[in-house]
mmCIF file of C-alpha atoms and ligand atoms in Angstrom:
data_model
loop_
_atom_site.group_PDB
_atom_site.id
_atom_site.type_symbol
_atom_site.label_atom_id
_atom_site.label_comp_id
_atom_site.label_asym_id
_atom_site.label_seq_id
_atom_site.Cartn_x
_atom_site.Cartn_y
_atom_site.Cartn_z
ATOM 1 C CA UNK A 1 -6.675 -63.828 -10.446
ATOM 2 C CA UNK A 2 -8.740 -66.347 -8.705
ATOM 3 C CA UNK A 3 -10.584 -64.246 -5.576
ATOM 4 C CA UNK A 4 -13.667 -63.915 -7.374
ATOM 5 C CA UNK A 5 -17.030 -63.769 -6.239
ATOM 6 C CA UNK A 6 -20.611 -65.191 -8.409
ATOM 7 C CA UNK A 7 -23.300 -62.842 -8.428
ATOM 8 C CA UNK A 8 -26.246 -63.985 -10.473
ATOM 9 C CA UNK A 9 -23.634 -66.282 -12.267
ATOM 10 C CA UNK A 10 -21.334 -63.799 -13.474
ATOM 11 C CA UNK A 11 -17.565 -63.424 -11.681
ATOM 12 C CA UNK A 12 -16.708 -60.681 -9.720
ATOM 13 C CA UNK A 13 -12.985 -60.250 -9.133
ATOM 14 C CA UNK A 14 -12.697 -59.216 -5.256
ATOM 15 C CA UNK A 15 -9.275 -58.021 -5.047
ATOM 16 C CA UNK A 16 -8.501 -54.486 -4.386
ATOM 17 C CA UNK A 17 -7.102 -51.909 -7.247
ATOM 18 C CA UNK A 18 -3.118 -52.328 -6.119
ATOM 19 C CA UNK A 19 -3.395 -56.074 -6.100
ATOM 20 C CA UNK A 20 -4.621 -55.787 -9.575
ATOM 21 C CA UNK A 21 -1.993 -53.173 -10.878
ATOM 22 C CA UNK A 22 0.801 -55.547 -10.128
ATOM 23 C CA UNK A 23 -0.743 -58.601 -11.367
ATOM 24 C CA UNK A 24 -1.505 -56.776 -14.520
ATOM 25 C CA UNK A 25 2.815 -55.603 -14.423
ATOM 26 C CA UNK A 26 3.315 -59.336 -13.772
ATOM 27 C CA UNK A 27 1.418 -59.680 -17.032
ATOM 28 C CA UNK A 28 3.285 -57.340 -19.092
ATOM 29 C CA UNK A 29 6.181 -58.710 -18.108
ATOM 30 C CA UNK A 30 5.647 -62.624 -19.124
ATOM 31 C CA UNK A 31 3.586 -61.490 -22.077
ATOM 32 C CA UNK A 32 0.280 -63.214 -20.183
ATOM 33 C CA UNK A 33 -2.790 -61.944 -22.284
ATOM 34 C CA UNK A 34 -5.530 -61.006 -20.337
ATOM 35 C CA UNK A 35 -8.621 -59.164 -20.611
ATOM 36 C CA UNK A 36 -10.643 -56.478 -18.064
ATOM 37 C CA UNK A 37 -13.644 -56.385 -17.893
ATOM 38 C CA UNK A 38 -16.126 -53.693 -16.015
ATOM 39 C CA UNK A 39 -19.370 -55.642 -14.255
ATOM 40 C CA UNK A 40 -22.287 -53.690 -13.371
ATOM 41 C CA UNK A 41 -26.486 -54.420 -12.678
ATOM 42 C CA UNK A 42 -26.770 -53.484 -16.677
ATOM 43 C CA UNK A 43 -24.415 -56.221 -17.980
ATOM 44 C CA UNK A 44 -25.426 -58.897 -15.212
ATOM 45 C CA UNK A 45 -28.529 -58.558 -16.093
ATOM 46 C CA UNK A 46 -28.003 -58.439 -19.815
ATOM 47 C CA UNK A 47 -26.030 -62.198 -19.217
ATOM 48 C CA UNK A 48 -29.057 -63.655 -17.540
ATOM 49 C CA UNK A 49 -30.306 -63.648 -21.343
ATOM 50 C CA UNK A 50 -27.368 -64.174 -22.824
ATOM 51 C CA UNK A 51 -24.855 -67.208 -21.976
ATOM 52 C CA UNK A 52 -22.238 -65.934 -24.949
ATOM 53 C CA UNK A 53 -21.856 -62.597 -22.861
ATOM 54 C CA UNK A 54 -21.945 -64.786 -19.773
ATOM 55 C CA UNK A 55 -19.279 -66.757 -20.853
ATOM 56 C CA UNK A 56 -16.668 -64.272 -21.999
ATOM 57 C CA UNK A 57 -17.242 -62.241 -18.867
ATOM 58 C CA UNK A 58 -16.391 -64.943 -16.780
ATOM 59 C CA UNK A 59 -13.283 -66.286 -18.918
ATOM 60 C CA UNK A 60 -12.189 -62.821 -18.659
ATOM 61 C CA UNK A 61 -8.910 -62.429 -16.008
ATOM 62 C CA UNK A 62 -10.133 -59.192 -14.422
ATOM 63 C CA UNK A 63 -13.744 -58.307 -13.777
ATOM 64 C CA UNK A 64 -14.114 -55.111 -11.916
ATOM 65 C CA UNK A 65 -16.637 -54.098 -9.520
ATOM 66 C CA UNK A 66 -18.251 -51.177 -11.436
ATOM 67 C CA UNK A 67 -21.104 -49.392 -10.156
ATOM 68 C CA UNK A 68 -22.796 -49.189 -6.860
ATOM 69 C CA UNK A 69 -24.916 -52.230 -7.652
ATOM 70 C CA UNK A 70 -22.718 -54.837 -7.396
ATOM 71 C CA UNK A 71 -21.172 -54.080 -4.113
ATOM 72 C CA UNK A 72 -24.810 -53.982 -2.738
ATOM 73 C CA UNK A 73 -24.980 -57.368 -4.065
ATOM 74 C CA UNK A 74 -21.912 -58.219 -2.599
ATOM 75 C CA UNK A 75 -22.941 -57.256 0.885
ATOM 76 C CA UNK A 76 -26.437 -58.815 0.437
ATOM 77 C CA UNK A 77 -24.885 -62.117 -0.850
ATOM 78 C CA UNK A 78 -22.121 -62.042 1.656
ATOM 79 C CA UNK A 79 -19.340 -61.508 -0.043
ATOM 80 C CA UNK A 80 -16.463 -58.983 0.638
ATOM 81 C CA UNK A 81 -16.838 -56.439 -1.948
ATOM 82 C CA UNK A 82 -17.433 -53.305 -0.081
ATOM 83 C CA UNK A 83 -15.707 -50.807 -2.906
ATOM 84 C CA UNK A 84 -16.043 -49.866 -6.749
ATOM 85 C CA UNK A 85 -13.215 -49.734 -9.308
ATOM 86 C CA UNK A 86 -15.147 -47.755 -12.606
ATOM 87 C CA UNK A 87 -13.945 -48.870 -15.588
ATOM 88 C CA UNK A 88 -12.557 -44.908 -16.226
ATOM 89 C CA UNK A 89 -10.873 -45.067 -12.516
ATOM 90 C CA UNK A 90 -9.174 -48.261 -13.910
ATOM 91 C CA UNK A 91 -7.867 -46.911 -17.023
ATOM 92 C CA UNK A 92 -6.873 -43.378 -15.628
ATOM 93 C CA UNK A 93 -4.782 -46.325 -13.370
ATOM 94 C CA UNK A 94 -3.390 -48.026 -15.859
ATOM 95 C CA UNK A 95 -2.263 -44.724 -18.006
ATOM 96 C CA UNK A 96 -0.653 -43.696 -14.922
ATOM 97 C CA UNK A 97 1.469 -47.139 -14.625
ATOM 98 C CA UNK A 98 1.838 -47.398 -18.417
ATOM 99 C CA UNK A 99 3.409 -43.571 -17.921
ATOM 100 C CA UNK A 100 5.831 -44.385 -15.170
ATOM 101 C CA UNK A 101 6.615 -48.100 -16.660
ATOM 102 C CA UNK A 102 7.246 -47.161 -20.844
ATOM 103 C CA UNK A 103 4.464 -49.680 -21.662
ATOM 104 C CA UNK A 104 2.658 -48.460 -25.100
ATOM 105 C CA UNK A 105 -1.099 -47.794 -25.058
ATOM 106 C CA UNK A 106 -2.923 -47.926 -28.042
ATOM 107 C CA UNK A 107 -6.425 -46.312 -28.138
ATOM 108 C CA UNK A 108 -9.693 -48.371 -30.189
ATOM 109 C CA UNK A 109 -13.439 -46.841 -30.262
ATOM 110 C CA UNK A 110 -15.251 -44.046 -29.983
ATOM 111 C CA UNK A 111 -15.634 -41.208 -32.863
ATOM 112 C CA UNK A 112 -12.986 -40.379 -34.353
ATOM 113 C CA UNK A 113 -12.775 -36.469 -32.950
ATOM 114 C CA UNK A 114 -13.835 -38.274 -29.228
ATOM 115 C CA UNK A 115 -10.753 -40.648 -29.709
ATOM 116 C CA UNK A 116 -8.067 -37.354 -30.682
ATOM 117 C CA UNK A 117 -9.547 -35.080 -28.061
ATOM 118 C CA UNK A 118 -8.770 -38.055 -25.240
ATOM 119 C CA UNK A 119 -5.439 -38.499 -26.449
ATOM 120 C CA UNK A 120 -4.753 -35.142 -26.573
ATOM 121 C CA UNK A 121 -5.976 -34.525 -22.992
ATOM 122 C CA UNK A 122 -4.358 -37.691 -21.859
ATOM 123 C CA UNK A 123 -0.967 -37.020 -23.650
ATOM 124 C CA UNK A 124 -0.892 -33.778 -21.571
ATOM 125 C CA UNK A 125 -1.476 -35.286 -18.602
ATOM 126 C CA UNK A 126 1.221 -37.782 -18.591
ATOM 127 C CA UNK A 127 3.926 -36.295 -20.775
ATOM 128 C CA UNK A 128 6.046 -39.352 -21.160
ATOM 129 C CA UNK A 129 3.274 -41.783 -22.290
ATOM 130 C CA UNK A 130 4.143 -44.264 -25.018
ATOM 131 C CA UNK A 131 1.626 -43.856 -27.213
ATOM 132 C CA UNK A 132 1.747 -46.604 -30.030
ATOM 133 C CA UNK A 133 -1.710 -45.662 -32.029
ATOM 134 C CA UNK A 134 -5.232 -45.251 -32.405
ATOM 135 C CA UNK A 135 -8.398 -45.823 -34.350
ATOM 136 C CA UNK A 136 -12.060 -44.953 -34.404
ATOM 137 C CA UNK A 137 -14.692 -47.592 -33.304
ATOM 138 C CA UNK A 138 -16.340 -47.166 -36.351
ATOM 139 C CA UNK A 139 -14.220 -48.928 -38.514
ATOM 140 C CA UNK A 140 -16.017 -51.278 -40.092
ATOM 141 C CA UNK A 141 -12.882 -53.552 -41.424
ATOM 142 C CA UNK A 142 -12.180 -55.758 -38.642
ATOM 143 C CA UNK A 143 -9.339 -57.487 -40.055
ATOM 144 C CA UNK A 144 -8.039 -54.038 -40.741
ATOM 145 C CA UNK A 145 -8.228 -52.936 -37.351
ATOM 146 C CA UNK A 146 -6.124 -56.280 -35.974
ATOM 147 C CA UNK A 147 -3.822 -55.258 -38.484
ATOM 148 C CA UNK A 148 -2.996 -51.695 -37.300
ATOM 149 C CA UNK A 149 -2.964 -53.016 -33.686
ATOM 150 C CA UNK A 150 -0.322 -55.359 -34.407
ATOM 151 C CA UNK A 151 1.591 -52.819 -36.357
ATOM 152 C CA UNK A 152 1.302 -50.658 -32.678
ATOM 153 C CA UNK A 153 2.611 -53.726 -30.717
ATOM 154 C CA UNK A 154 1.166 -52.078 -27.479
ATOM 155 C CA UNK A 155 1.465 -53.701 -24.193
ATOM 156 C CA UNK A 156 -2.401 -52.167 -23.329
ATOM 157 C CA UNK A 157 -5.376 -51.728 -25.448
ATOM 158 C CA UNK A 158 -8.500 -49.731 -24.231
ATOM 159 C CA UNK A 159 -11.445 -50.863 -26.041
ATOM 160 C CA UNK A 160 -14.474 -48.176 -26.408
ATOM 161 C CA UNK A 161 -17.032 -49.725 -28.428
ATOM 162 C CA UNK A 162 -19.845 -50.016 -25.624
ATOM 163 C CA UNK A 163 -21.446 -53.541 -24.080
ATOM 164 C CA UNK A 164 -21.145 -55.991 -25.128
ATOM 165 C CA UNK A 165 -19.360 -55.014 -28.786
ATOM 166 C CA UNK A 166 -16.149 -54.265 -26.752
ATOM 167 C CA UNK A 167 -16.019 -57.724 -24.675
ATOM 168 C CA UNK A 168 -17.071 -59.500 -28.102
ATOM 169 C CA UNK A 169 -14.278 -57.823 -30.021
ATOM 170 C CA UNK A 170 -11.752 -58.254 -27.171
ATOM 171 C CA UNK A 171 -12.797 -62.053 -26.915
ATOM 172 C CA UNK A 172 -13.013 -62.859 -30.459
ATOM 173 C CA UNK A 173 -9.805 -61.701 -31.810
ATOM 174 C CA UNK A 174 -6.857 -61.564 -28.783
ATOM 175 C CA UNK A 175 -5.642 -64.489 -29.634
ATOM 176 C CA UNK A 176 -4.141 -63.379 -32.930
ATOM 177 C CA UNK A 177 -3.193 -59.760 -31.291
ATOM 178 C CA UNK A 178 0.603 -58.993 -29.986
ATOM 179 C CA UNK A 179 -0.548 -56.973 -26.697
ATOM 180 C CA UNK A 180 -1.326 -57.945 -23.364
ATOM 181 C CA UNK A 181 -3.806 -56.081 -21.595
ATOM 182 C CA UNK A 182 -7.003 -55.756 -22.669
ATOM 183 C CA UNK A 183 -9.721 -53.358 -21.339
ATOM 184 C CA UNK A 184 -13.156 -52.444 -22.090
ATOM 185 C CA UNK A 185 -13.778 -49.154 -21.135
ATOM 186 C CA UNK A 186 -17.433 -48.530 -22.512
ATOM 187 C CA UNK A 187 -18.021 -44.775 -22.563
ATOM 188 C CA UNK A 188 -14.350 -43.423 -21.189
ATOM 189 C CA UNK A 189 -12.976 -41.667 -24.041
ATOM 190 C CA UNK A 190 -15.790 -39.537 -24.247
ATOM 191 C CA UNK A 191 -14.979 -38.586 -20.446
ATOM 192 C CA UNK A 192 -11.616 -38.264 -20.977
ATOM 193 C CA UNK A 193 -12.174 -35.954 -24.183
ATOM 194 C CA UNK A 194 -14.234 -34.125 -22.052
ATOM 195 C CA UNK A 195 -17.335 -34.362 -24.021
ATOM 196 C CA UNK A 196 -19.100 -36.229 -21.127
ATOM 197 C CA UNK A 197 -18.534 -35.059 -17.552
ATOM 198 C CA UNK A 198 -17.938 -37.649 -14.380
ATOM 199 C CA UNK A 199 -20.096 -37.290 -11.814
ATOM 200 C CA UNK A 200 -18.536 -34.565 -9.522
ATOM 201 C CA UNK A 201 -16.511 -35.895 -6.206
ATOM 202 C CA UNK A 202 -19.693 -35.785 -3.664
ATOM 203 C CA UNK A 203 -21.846 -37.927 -5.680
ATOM 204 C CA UNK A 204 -18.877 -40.580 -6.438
ATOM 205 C CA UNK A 205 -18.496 -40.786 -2.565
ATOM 206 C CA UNK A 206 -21.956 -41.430 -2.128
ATOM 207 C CA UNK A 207 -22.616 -43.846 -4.791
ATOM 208 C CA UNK A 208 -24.663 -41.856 -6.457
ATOM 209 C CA UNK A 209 -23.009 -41.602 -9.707
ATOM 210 C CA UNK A 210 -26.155 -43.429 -11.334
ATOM 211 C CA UNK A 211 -28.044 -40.206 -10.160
ATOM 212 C CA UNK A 212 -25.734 -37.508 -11.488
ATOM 213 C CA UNK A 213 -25.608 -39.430 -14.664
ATOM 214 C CA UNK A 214 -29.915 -39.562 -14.674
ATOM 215 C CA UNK A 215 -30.135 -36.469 -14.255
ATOM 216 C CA UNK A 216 -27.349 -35.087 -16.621
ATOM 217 C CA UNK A 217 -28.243 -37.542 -19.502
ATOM 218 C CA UNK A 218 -31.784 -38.522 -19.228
ATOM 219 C CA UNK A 219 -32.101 -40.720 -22.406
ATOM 220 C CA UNK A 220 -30.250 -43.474 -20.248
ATOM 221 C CA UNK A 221 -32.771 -43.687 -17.765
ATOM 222 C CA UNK A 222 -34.305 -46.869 -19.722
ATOM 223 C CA UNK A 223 -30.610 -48.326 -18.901
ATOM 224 C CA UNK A 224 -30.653 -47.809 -15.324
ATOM 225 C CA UNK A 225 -33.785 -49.751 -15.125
ATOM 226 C CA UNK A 226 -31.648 -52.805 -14.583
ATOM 227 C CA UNK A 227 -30.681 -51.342 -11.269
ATOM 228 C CA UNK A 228 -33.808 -52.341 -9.198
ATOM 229 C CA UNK A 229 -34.446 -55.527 -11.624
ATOM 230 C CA UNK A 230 -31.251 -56.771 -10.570
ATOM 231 C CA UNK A 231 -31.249 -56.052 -6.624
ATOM 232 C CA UNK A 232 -34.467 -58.070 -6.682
ATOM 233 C CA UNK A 233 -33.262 -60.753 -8.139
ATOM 234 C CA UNK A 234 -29.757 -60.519 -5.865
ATOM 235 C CA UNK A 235 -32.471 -60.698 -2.454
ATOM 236 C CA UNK A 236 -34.868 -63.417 -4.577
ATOM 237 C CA UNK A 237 -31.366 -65.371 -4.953
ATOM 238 C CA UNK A 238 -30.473 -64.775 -1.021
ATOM 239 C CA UNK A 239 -33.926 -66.146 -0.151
ATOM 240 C CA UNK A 240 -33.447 -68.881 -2.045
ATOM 241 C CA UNK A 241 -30.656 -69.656 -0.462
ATOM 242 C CA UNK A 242 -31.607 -69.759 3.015
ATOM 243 C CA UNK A 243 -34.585 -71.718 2.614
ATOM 244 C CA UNK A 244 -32.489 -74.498 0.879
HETATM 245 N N1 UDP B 1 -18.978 -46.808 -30.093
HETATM 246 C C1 UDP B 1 -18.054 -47.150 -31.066
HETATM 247 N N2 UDP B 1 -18.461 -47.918 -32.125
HETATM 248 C C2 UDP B 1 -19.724 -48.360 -32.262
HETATM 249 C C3 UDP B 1 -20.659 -48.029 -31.235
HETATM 250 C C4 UDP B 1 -20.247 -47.261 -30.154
HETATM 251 O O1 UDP B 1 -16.900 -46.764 -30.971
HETATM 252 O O2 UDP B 1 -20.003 -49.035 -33.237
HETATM 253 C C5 UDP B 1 -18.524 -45.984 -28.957
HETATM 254 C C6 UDP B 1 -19.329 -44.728 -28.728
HETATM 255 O O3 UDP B 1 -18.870 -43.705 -29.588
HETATM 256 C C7 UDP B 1 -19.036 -44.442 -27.265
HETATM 257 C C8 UDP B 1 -18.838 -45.842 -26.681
HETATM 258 O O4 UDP B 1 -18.659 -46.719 -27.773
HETATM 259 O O5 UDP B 1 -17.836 -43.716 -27.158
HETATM 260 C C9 UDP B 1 -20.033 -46.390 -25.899
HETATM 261 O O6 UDP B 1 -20.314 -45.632 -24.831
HETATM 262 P P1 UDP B 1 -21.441 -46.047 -23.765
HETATM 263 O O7 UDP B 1 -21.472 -44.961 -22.770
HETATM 264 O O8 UDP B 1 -22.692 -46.456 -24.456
HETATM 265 O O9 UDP B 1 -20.772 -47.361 -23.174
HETATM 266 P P2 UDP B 1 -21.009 -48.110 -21.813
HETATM 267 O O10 UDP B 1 -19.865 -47.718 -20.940
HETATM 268 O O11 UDP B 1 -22.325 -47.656 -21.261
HETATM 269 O O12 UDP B 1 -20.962 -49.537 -22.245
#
């Protein structure tokens, strides 16, 4: 997909949800491996240190606008992004497609009750998904883990190892893997296991997810500190800019 925007170096993909959907069927289709990838403040700010993570967000084919932040930045930096696609609104997409289409979906990270309880949840809500297999993210055995996945032959992997394991792991070993899709979904199983709630509807429509989440698990606030660190730097690069 090649509408992408740069925001403090890393790519932004600035294509609505449906436009990616049917790329992503186009991809399934002609067996073109590509990997999602969810961009927010926290992991822009974590590739301004790091030009691995950098890199392997940018060579990713998808990178979706996740959080608030970046389609502040977008707007500040004059770019088109005025909407979010979360990394769980994503997935919850793709099960639905993957439900209506027969493609298999195999699950990797999280605990391994975290990892059954999604499933379970997930199998009830779309009765006629494919599911071709699962493992815990704590399987140490990496080698093991490529194995079982190409047992699966899935057309989509969800990776849920958290930032940046999951985009390391993803980058590192697709080559050698017989699926297609690739997404990192960070923290989603636990949501859709049910162990961690979303942020009900009226904060999500006010971009205040960050808030809800504060407030309900207060040991991340040293995470969202990247929030106001990185929309200075977004107006220190617009100044820059337009004095040059
Ligand atoms: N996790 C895992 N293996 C590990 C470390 C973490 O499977 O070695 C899982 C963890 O159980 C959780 C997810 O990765 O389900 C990380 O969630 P977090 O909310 O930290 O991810 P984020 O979306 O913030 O990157």
């Amino acid at each position: 997909m090649n509408l992408k925007e740069k925001i403090l170096g890393v790519n932004v993909t600035a294509l609505p949800i449906e436009t990616l959907l049917q790329d992503i069927d186009r991809r399934i289709h002609d067996r073109d491996q590509g990997r999602i990838v969810a961009i927010n403040p926290e992991k822009i700010m974590m590739a301004q240190k790091d030009e691995q993570l950098a890199r392997l967000l940018n060579d990713s084919a998808y990178q979706i606008p996740d959080g608030v932040g970046v389609s502040i930045a977008s707007k500040i930096l004059k770019g088109s992004i005025r909407w979010r696609i979360t990394g769980v609104g994503m997935m919850e997409k793709l099960l639905q497609q993957a439900n209506e289409k027969q493609y298999r979906v195999f699950f990797y990270g999280a605990k391994e009750e975290t990892v059954v309880k999604a499933i379970s949840n997930i199998t009830q809500k779309y009765p006629a998904l494919q599911l071709a297999g699962y493992i815990n993210g704590y399987e140490k055995n990496n080698e093991l883990v490529v194995d079982r996945i190409n047992q699966a032959k899935p057309d989509i992997v969800f990776v849920a190892l958290g930032s940046p394991r999951q985009e390391l792991f993803m980058e590192k070993h697709m080559h050698r893997l017989s699926a297609t899709i690739f997404q990192g979904v960070g923290g989603s199983f636990d949501v859709f296991s049910g162990n961690v709630k979303r942020a009900p509807a009226l904060f999500r429509k006010l971009g205040l997810e960050w808030l809800y989440r504060l407030l309900s698990q207060p040991s991340r606030f040293k995470r969202q500190l990247a929030l106001p660190q990185f929309l200075l730097l977004v107006l220190k690069q617009k100044s820059k800019r337009a004095v040059s």
